Amino acid sequence: AAAATEEAQSARQVAALVSADAAAEIAATKQRLAQAQAASAAASAAKANAVARCRRVEIATGPPRHWDCVVTASSSASALVATPPNQGLVRLSAQSDPCVWSVLRRMLKTDGTLLGVGRDVRPSRPYSELQLRSAWRIEQPAAWARYRGAGEQVGAEMSQLPSAHKHERGIERVMTREGAAKLPGSLQANVRERVLLHGTTPNSLLSILSNGMNERFSGTRAGTAFGEGLYFAEDAGKCDQYVAPTSKMSDELRQMLYGGPPPPGDLCYLLVCRVVLGQHARTQQQISQGAVEMDTGRPVFPHNIRRELAAIPGVSPPLHYHSLVVELGRSVTRYREFVLFHSERVYPEYLIAYQRV
């Protein structure tokens, strides 16, 4: 009897141990299942976020709704590669596009007493006004997608900047701001997008319309006093210093712009561009004068480099300034300038032909 009792007790102990092991295994299995479900939910959420972000980028990089060009809405790929005829130039007029025409005409307003004055101006007869003669909107989906993609990258970098390193000094009141607000398509505030002007010649214009702007050609005409980049202005008077009034142009450009003979008289050409300024540096000095940043006193450019701006101090990992604003003072007495060193952050949206009168 005693043996039987002991055997039964041992059996109960074994059963208890087995039951405890089973319970532990069940609990561990449930925990693993819960972890797997959580991981699956996280993966699904990450996938959904990635899809949503891709969709936002797709929408952002897609052609603006006010463009005339027709793209296939169901295929973003075809939309990005479709290039309309004549390099996407859409002729505008005061009758068909009165609001845009009025804005572009006002962007040519400048101090007439300063026109034709300066070391960069080519000799010409006296004039005191810039009058709009023709205008085009440039609709190039692939170039637009590149520009918006570059803006997304700048936006991501801006989000990494501590608040102490973010400022808009010098770009809060760009002279073109009122006109830009009346043009179709809003500006992106988070990347400090602005509308600025760029004067050019017929020879350069054909290349820009065909291949886009290229900072690697900087200095071929106007020099590189503030770095080897693309130069822009907020005042048409500054751009007028770098144009070449002429009635002559290549047959290819004439056909692209006018489809026949251009209007009579010598014409000058100016591009109205969207630019992503991002976090900018400011200076009043040329490179030859040892250009330093106005707010930090540090050099604007890294040592012996003129194609890229210096890193923003106190930011890790290193992040370079996105643009350079040349302020009035010291060697700059009449017009401010804006310099960008990455052409993908520029989109020439309108082309203006004007006459000096």
CSV table of C-alpha atoms in Angstrom, one decimal:
chain,number,residue,atom,x,y,z
A,1,ALA,CA,0.0,0.0,0.0
A,2,ALA,CA,2.8,2.3,0.9
A,3,ALA,CA,4.5,1.6,-2.4
A,4,ALA,CA,1.4,2.2,-4.3
A,5,THR,CA,0.9,5.5,-2.5
A,6,GLU,CA,4.4,6.6,-3.3
A,7,GLU,CA,4.0,5.6,-6.9
A,8,ALA,CA,0.8,7.6,-7.2
A,9,GLN,CA,2.5,10.6,-5.6
A,10,SER,CA,5.4,10.4,-8.0
A,11,ALA,CA,3.0,10.1,-10.9
A,12,ARG,CA,1.2,13.3,-9.7
A,13,GLN,CA,4.5,15.1,-9.4
A,14,VAL,CA,5.5,14.0,-13.0
A,15,ALA,CA,2.1,15.1,-14.3
A,16,ALA,CA,2.5,18.5,-12.5
A,17,LEU,CA,5.9,19.0,-14.1
A,18,VAL,CA,4.6,18.0,-17.5
A,19,SER,CA,1.7,20.3,-17.1
A,20,ALA,CA,4.0,23.2,-16.0
A,21,ASP,CA,6.3,22.6,-19.0
A,22,ALA,CA,3.3,22.5,-21.3
A,23,ALA,CA,2.0,25.7,-19.8
A,24,ALA,CA,5.4,27.4,-20.2
A,25,GLU,CA,5.6,26.2,-23.8
A,26,ILE,CA,2.1,27.4,-24.6
A,27,ALA,CA,2.9,30.8,-23.0
A,28,ALA,CA,6.2,31.0,-25.0
A,29,THR,CA,4.3,30.0,-28.2
A,30,LYS,CA,1.7,32.7,-27.6
A,31,GLN,CA,4.5,35.3,-27.0
A,32,ARG,CA,6.2,34.3,-30.2
A,33,LEU,CA,2.9,34.6,-32.0
A,34,ALA,CA,2.2,38.0,-30.6
A,35,GLN,CA,5.7,39.2,-31.5
A,36,ALA,CA,5.2,37.8,-35.1
A,37,GLN,CA,1.9,39.6,-35.3
A,38,ALA,CA,3.4,42.8,-34.1
A,39,ALA,CA,6.3,42.5,-36.5
A,40,SER,CA,3.8,41.8,-39.3
A,41,ALA,CA,1.7,44.9,-38.3
A,42,ALA,CA,4.9,47.0,-38.2
A,43,ALA,CA,5.9,45.8,-41.6
A,44,SER,CA,2.5,46.5,-43.0
A,45,ALA,CA,2.5,50.0,-41.5
A,46,ALA,CA,6.0,50.6,-42.9
A,47,LYS,CA,4.8,49.4,-46.3
A,48,ALA,CA,1.8,51.6,-46.2
A,49,ASN,CA,3.9,54.6,-45.2
A,50,ALA,CA,6.3,53.9,-48.1
A,51,VAL,CA,3.4,53.5,-50.5
A,52,ALA,CA,1.9,56.8,-49.2
A,53,ARG,CA,5.3,58.6,-49.5
A,54,CYS,CA,5.8,57.3,-53.0
A,55,ARG,CA,2.3,58.5,-53.9
A,56,ARG,CA,3.1,61.9,-52.4
A,57,VAL,CA,6.3,62.1,-54.4
A,58,GLU,CA,4.4,61.0,-57.5
A,59,ILE,CA,1.8,63.7,-57.1
A,60,ALA,CA,4.5,66.3,-56.3
A,61,THR,CA,6.6,65.4,-59.3
A,62,GLY,CA,3.7,65.1,-61.7
A,63,PRO,CA,3.1,68.0,-64.1
A,64,PRO,CA,1.2,71.0,-62.7
A,65,ARG,CA,-2.5,71.0,-63.4
A,66,HIS,CA,-2.4,74.3,-65.2
A,67,TRP,CA,-0.1,73.0,-67.9
A,68,ASP,CA,-1.5,72.6,-71.4
A,69,CYS,CA,0.5,69.5,-72.2
A,70,VAL,CA,-1.5,66.2,-72.1
A,71,VAL,CA,-0.1,63.3,-70.1
A,72,THR,CA,-1.4,59.9,-69.3
A,73,ALA,CA,-2.8,60.0,-65.7
A,74,SER,CA,-2.8,56.2,-65.3
A,75,SER,CA,1.0,55.9,-66.0
A,76,SER,CA,3.3,58.1,-64.0
A,77,ALA,CA,6.3,56.7,-65.9
A,78,SER,CA,4.9,57.9,-69.3
A,79,ALA,CA,4.1,61.2,-67.7
A,80,LEU,CA,7.7,61.7,-66.7
A,81,VAL,CA,9.2,60.9,-70.1
A,82,ALA,CA,6.6,62.6,-72.3
A,83,THR,CA,8.2,65.7,-73.8
A,84,PRO,CA,5.8,68.0,-75.7
A,85,PRO,CA,6.7,69.4,-79.1
A,86,ASN,CA,9.0,72.5,-79.4
A,87,GLN,CA,10.6,71.6,-76.0
A,88,GLY,CA,7.3,72.2,-74.3
A,89,LEU,CA,7.0,75.9,-75.1
A,90,VAL,CA,3.5,77.2,-74.8
A,91,ARG,CA,3.0,80.6,-76.3
A,92,LEU,CA,1.2,83.1,-74.0
A,93,SER,CA,-0.6,86.3,-74.9
A,94,ALA,CA,-2.4,89.2,-73.1
A,95,GLN,CA,-5.7,87.9,-74.6
A,96,SER,CA,-5.5,84.2,-73.7
A,97,ASP,CA,-3.5,84.5,-70.4
A,98,PRO,CA,-4.2,88.0,-69.1
A,99,CYS,CA,-3.2,87.3,-65.5
A,100,VAL,CA,0.1,85.6,-66.3
A,101,TRP,CA,0.9,88.2,-68.9
A,102,SER,CA,0.3,91.0,-66.5
A,103,VAL,CA,2.5,89.4,-63.8
A,104,LEU,CA,5.4,88.9,-66.3
A,105,ARG,CA,5.0,92.5,-67.5
A,106,ARG,CA,5.3,93.8,-64.0
A,107,MET,CA,8.4,91.6,-63.3
A,108,LEU,CA,10.2,93.7,-66.0
A,109,LYS,CA,9.6,96.9,-64.0
A,110,THR,CA,12.9,98.3,-62.7
A,111,ASP,CA,14.6,101.6,-61.9
A,112,GLY,CA,15.1,103.1,-65.4
A,113,THR,CA,17.9,105.3,-64.2
A,114,LEU,CA,20.1,102.3,-63.5
A,115,LEU,CA,19.5,100.6,-66.9
A,116,GLY,CA,22.5,100.4,-69.2
A,117,VAL,CA,24.9,101.3,-66.3
A,118,GLY,CA,27.6,99.0,-65.0
A,119,ARG,CA,30.7,97.1,-65.9
A,120,ASP,CA,28.8,94.0,-67.1
A,121,VAL,CA,26.6,96.0,-69.5
A,122,ARG,CA,27.3,95.8,-73.2
A,123,PRO,CA,27.3,99.2,-75.0
A,124,SER,CA,24.0,100.2,-76.5
A,125,ARG,CA,21.8,103.2,-77.1
A,126,PRO,CA,20.2,104.9,-74.0
A,127,TYR,CA,17.0,103.3,-72.7
A,128,SER,CA,14.9,103.5,-69.6
A,129,GLU,CA,12.3,100.8,-69.8
A,130,LEU,CA,11.9,97.1,-70.5
A,131,GLN,CA,8.8,96.2,-72.4
A,132,LEU,CA,7.3,92.7,-72.8
A,133,ARG,CA,6.9,91.5,-76.4
A,134,SER,CA,6.4,87.8,-76.1
A,135,ALA,CA,6.1,85.1,-73.5
A,136,TRP,CA,6.1,81.3,-73.2
A,137,ARG,CA,5.4,78.8,-70.4
A,138,ILE,CA,8.0,76.0,-70.4
A,139,GLU,CA,6.2,72.6,-69.9
A,140,GLN,CA,8.8,69.8,-69.6
A,141,PRO,CA,7.5,67.0,-67.4
A,142,ALA,CA,10.9,65.1,-67.1
A,143,ALA,CA,12.7,68.3,-66.0
A,144,TRP,CA,9.9,69.2,-63.6
A,145,ALA,CA,10.1,65.7,-62.0
A,146,ARG,CA,13.8,66.2,-61.5
A,147,TYR,CA,13.2,69.6,-59.9
A,148,ARG,CA,10.5,68.4,-57.6
A,149,GLY,CA,12.6,65.4,-56.6
A,150,ALA,CA,15.5,67.7,-55.7
A,151,GLY,CA,13.1,69.7,-53.7
A,152,GLU,CA,12.1,66.6,-51.8
A,153,GLN,CA,15.7,65.9,-51.0
A,154,VAL,CA,16.3,69.5,-49.7
A,155,GLY,CA,13.1,69.2,-47.7
A,156,ALA,CA,14.4,66.0,-46.0
A,157,GLU,CA,17.7,67.8,-45.2
A,158,MET,CA,15.9,70.8,-43.9
A,159,SER,CA,13.9,68.6,-41.5
A,160,GLN,CA,17.2,67.4,-40.0
A,161,LEU,CA,18.3,71.0,-39.2
A,162,PRO,CA,18.0,72.1,-35.6
A,163,SER,CA,15.7,75.1,-35.2
A,164,ALA,CA,18.6,77.3,-34.2
A,165,HIS,CA,20.2,76.8,-37.6
A,166,LYS,CA,17.0,77.7,-39.6
A,167,HIS,CA,16.4,81.2,-40.7
A,168,GLU,CA,15.0,83.2,-43.6
A,169,ARG,CA,17.1,86.3,-43.2
A,170,GLY,CA,17.4,88.1,-46.5
A,171,ILE,CA,14.8,86.0,-48.4
A,172,GLU,CA,11.6,87.0,-46.5
A,173,ARG,CA,10.9,89.8,-49.0
A,174,VAL,CA,12.2,88.9,-52.4
A,175,MET,CA,11.1,91.5,-54.9
A,176,THR,CA,9.3,89.0,-57.1
A,177,ARG,CA,7.1,87.7,-54.2
A,178,GLU,CA,3.9,89.6,-55.1
A,179,GLY,CA,4.1,88.5,-58.7
A,180,ALA,CA,4.9,84.9,-57.8
A,181,ALA,CA,1.8,84.7,-55.6
A,182,LYS,CA,-0.3,85.5,-58.6
A,183,LEU,CA,1.2,82.9,-60.9
A,184,PRO,CA,-0.5,79.5,-61.1
A,185,GLY,CA,0.9,76.9,-58.7
A,186,SER,CA,1.9,77.7,-55.1
A,187,LEU,CA,5.4,77.8,-53.8
A,188,GLN,CA,6.8,75.3,-51.3
A,189,ALA,CA,7.5,77.1,-48.1
A,190,ASN,CA,9.3,74.2,-46.4
A,191,VAL,CA,12.2,74.3,-48.9
A,192,ARG,CA,12.1,78.2,-49.3
A,193,GLU,CA,11.0,78.0,-52.9
A,194,ARG,CA,11.2,81.4,-54.7
A,195,VAL,CA,10.7,82.9,-58.1
A,196,LEU,CA,13.8,84.5,-59.5
A,197,LEU,CA,15.0,85.9,-62.8
A,198,HIS,CA,17.9,84.9,-65.1
A,199,GLY,CA,19.0,86.9,-68.2
A,200,THR,CA,20.4,84.9,-71.1
A,201,THR,CA,21.5,85.2,-74.8
A,202,PRO,CA,19.9,83.4,-77.8
A,203,ASN,CA,22.9,81.1,-78.1
A,204,SER,CA,22.6,80.0,-74.5
A,205,LEU,CA,18.8,79.9,-74.6
A,206,LEU,CA,18.7,77.1,-77.2
A,207,SER,CA,20.9,74.9,-74.9
A,208,ILE,CA,18.8,75.7,-71.8
A,209,LEU,CA,15.5,74.9,-73.6
A,210,SER,CA,17.0,71.7,-75.0
A,211,ASN,CA,19.1,70.4,-72.0
A,212,GLY,CA,18.2,72.5,-69.0
A,213,MET,CA,20.4,74.9,-67.0
A,214,ASN,CA,24.0,73.7,-66.3
A,215,GLU,CA,26.1,75.2,-63.5
A,216,ARG,CA,29.2,73.6,-65.1
A,217,PHE,CA,29.1,76.4,-67.8
A,218,SER,CA,29.3,79.1,-65.2
A,219,GLY,CA,31.7,81.9,-65.8
A,220,THR,CA,31.6,81.6,-69.6
A,221,ARG,CA,30.2,85.1,-69.9
A,222,ALA,CA,29.6,86.8,-66.6
A,223,GLY,CA,32.4,85.6,-64.4
A,224,THR,CA,32.3,83.8,-61.1
A,225,ALA,CA,32.8,86.5,-58.5
A,226,PHE,CA,30.6,84.5,-56.0
A,227,GLY,CA,31.3,81.0,-57.0
A,228,GLU,CA,30.9,78.7,-60.0
A,229,GLY,CA,27.2,78.4,-60.0
A,230,LEU,CA,23.9,79.6,-61.6
A,231,TYR,CA,23.2,83.3,-60.9
A,232,PHE,CA,19.7,84.8,-60.4
A,233,ALA,CA,18.3,88.2,-59.5
A,234,GLU,CA,15.1,89.5,-58.1
A,235,ASP,CA,15.3,92.7,-60.3
A,236,ALA,CA,15.1,92.6,-64.1
A,237,GLY,CA,17.6,95.4,-64.2
A,238,LYS,CA,20.3,93.1,-63.0
A,239,CYS,CA,19.4,90.4,-65.5
A,240,ASP,CA,19.4,93.0,-68.3
A,241,GLN,CA,23.2,93.4,-67.8
A,242,TYR,CA,23.8,89.9,-69.2
A,243,VAL,CA,21.4,89.7,-72.1
A,244,ALA,CA,22.4,90.4,-75.8
A,245,PRO,CA,19.7,92.3,-77.7
A,246,THR,CA,19.5,90.9,-81.2
A,247,SER,CA,17.1,90.2,-84.1
A,248,LYS,CA,19.4,87.4,-85.1
A,249,MET,CA,19.1,83.8,-83.9
A,250,SER,CA,19.6,80.3,-85.2
A,251,ASP,CA,16.9,78.9,-87.5
A,252,GLU,CA,16.3,76.1,-84.9
A,253,LEU,CA,15.6,78.6,-82.1
A,254,ARG,CA,13.5,80.9,-84.3
A,255,GLN,CA,11.3,78.0,-85.4
A,256,MET,CA,11.1,76.7,-81.8
A,257,LEU,CA,9.9,80.1,-80.5
A,258,TYR,CA,8.0,81.7,-83.3
A,259,GLY,CA,7.4,79.1,-86.0
A,260,GLY,CA,8.5,81.8,-88.4
A,261,PRO,CA,9.9,85.3,-88.4
A,262,PRO,CA,10.3,86.9,-84.9
A,263,PRO,CA,8.7,90.3,-84.1
A,264,PRO,CA,10.6,93.3,-85.5
A,265,GLY,CA,13.3,94.9,-83.5
A,266,ASP,CA,16.1,93.7,-81.3
A,267,LEU,CA,14.8,91.4,-78.5
A,268,CYS,CA,16.3,90.3,-75.2
A,269,TYR,CA,15.5,87.1,-73.4
A,270,LEU,CA,14.9,86.4,-69.7
A,271,LEU,CA,13.9,83.3,-67.8
A,272,VAL,CA,11.5,83.4,-64.9
A,273,CYS,CA,12.5,80.4,-62.7
A,274,ARG,CA,11.4,78.5,-59.7
A,275,VAL,CA,14.4,77.9,-57.4
A,276,VAL,CA,14.8,75.9,-54.2
A,277,LEU,CA,16.9,78.1,-51.8
A,278,GLY,CA,16.7,75.7,-48.8
A,279,GLN,CA,19.0,76.9,-46.0
A,280,HIS,CA,21.1,79.7,-47.5
A,281,ALA,CA,24.3,81.4,-46.6
A,282,ARG,CA,24.7,85.2,-46.9
A,283,THR,CA,27.7,87.3,-47.9
A,284,GLN,CA,28.6,90.8,-49.1
A,285,GLN,CA,32.1,89.9,-50.4
A,286,GLN,CA,33.5,88.4,-53.6
A,287,ILE,CA,35.7,85.3,-53.5
A,288,SER,CA,38.7,87.5,-54.2
A,289,GLN,CA,37.9,89.5,-51.0
A,290,GLY,CA,37.7,86.4,-48.9
A,291,ALA,CA,33.9,85.9,-48.8
A,292,VAL,CA,32.6,85.1,-45.4
A,293,GLU,CA,29.1,84.2,-44.2
A,294,MET,CA,27.4,87.3,-42.6
A,295,ASP,CA,25.8,85.5,-39.8
A,296,THR,CA,28.7,83.2,-38.7
A,297,GLY,CA,31.8,85.0,-39.9
A,298,ARG,CA,33.0,81.7,-41.4
A,299,PRO,CA,34.2,81.2,-45.0
A,300,VAL,CA,31.4,80.7,-47.5
A,301,PHE,CA,33.3,78.1,-49.5
A,302,PRO,CA,35.4,75.1,-48.4
A,303,HIS,CA,39.1,75.5,-49.0
A,304,ASN,CA,39.9,75.9,-52.8
A,305,ILE,CA,36.4,74.8,-53.8
A,306,ARG,CA,34.1,77.1,-55.7
A,307,ARG,CA,31.4,74.7,-56.9
A,308,GLU,CA,30.0,73.8,-53.4
A,309,LEU,CA,29.2,75.9,-50.4
A,310,ALA,CA,30.6,75.2,-46.9
A,311,ALA,CA,28.9,73.0,-44.4
A,312,ILE,CA,26.5,74.6,-41.9
A,313,PRO,CA,28.4,75.0,-38.6
A,314,GLY,CA,27.3,72.9,-35.7
A,315,VAL,CA,25.4,70.4,-37.7
A,316,SER,CA,26.3,66.7,-37.6
A,317,PRO,CA,26.4,64.8,-39.9
A,318,PRO,CA,27.7,67.6,-42.1
A,319,LEU,CA,25.1,69.4,-44.2
A,320,HIS,CA,26.1,72.0,-46.8
A,321,TYR,CA,24.3,75.3,-47.4
A,322,HIS,CA,21.8,74.9,-50.3
A,323,SER,CA,22.3,78.4,-51.8
A,324,LEU,CA,24.1,81.7,-51.5
A,325,VAL,CA,22.4,85.1,-51.2
A,326,VAL,CA,24.7,88.1,-52.1
A,327,GLU,CA,23.5,91.0,-50.0
A,328,LEU,CA,24.0,94.7,-50.7
A,329,GLY,CA,27.0,96.3,-49.1
A,330,ARG,CA,30.8,96.4,-49.5
A,331,SER,CA,31.4,95.2,-53.1
A,332,VAL,CA,27.6,95.0,-53.9
A,333,THR,CA,25.9,98.4,-54.4
A,334,ARG,CA,22.8,98.1,-56.6
A,335,TYR,CA,21.4,94.6,-57.0
A,336,ARG,CA,21.3,91.5,-54.8
A,337,GLU,CA,22.1,88.1,-56.4
A,338,PHE,CA,21.2,84.5,-55.7
A,339,VAL,CA,23.6,81.7,-56.5
A,340,LEU,CA,22.8,78.0,-56.8
A,341,PHE,CA,25.3,75.3,-57.4
A,342,HIS,CA,22.9,72.4,-58.3
A,343,SER,CA,20.9,72.9,-61.5
A,344,GLU,CA,18.3,70.3,-60.5
A,345,ARG,CA,17.1,72.8,-57.9
A,346,VAL,CA,16.1,75.2,-60.7
A,347,TYR,CA,13.1,75.0,-63.0
A,348,PRO,CA,12.8,77.7,-65.7
A,349,GLU,CA,9.0,78.1,-65.9
A,350,TYR,CA,8.6,81.1,-68.1
A,351,LEU,CA,10.5,82.7,-71.0
A,352,ILE,CA,10.2,86.4,-71.7
A,353,ALA,CA,11.2,88.3,-74.8
A,354,TYR,CA,11.4,92.0,-74.2
A,355,GLN,CA,12.6,95.2,-75.9
A,356,ARG,CA,14.7,98.0,-74.5
A,357,VAL,CA,12.9,101.4,-75.1
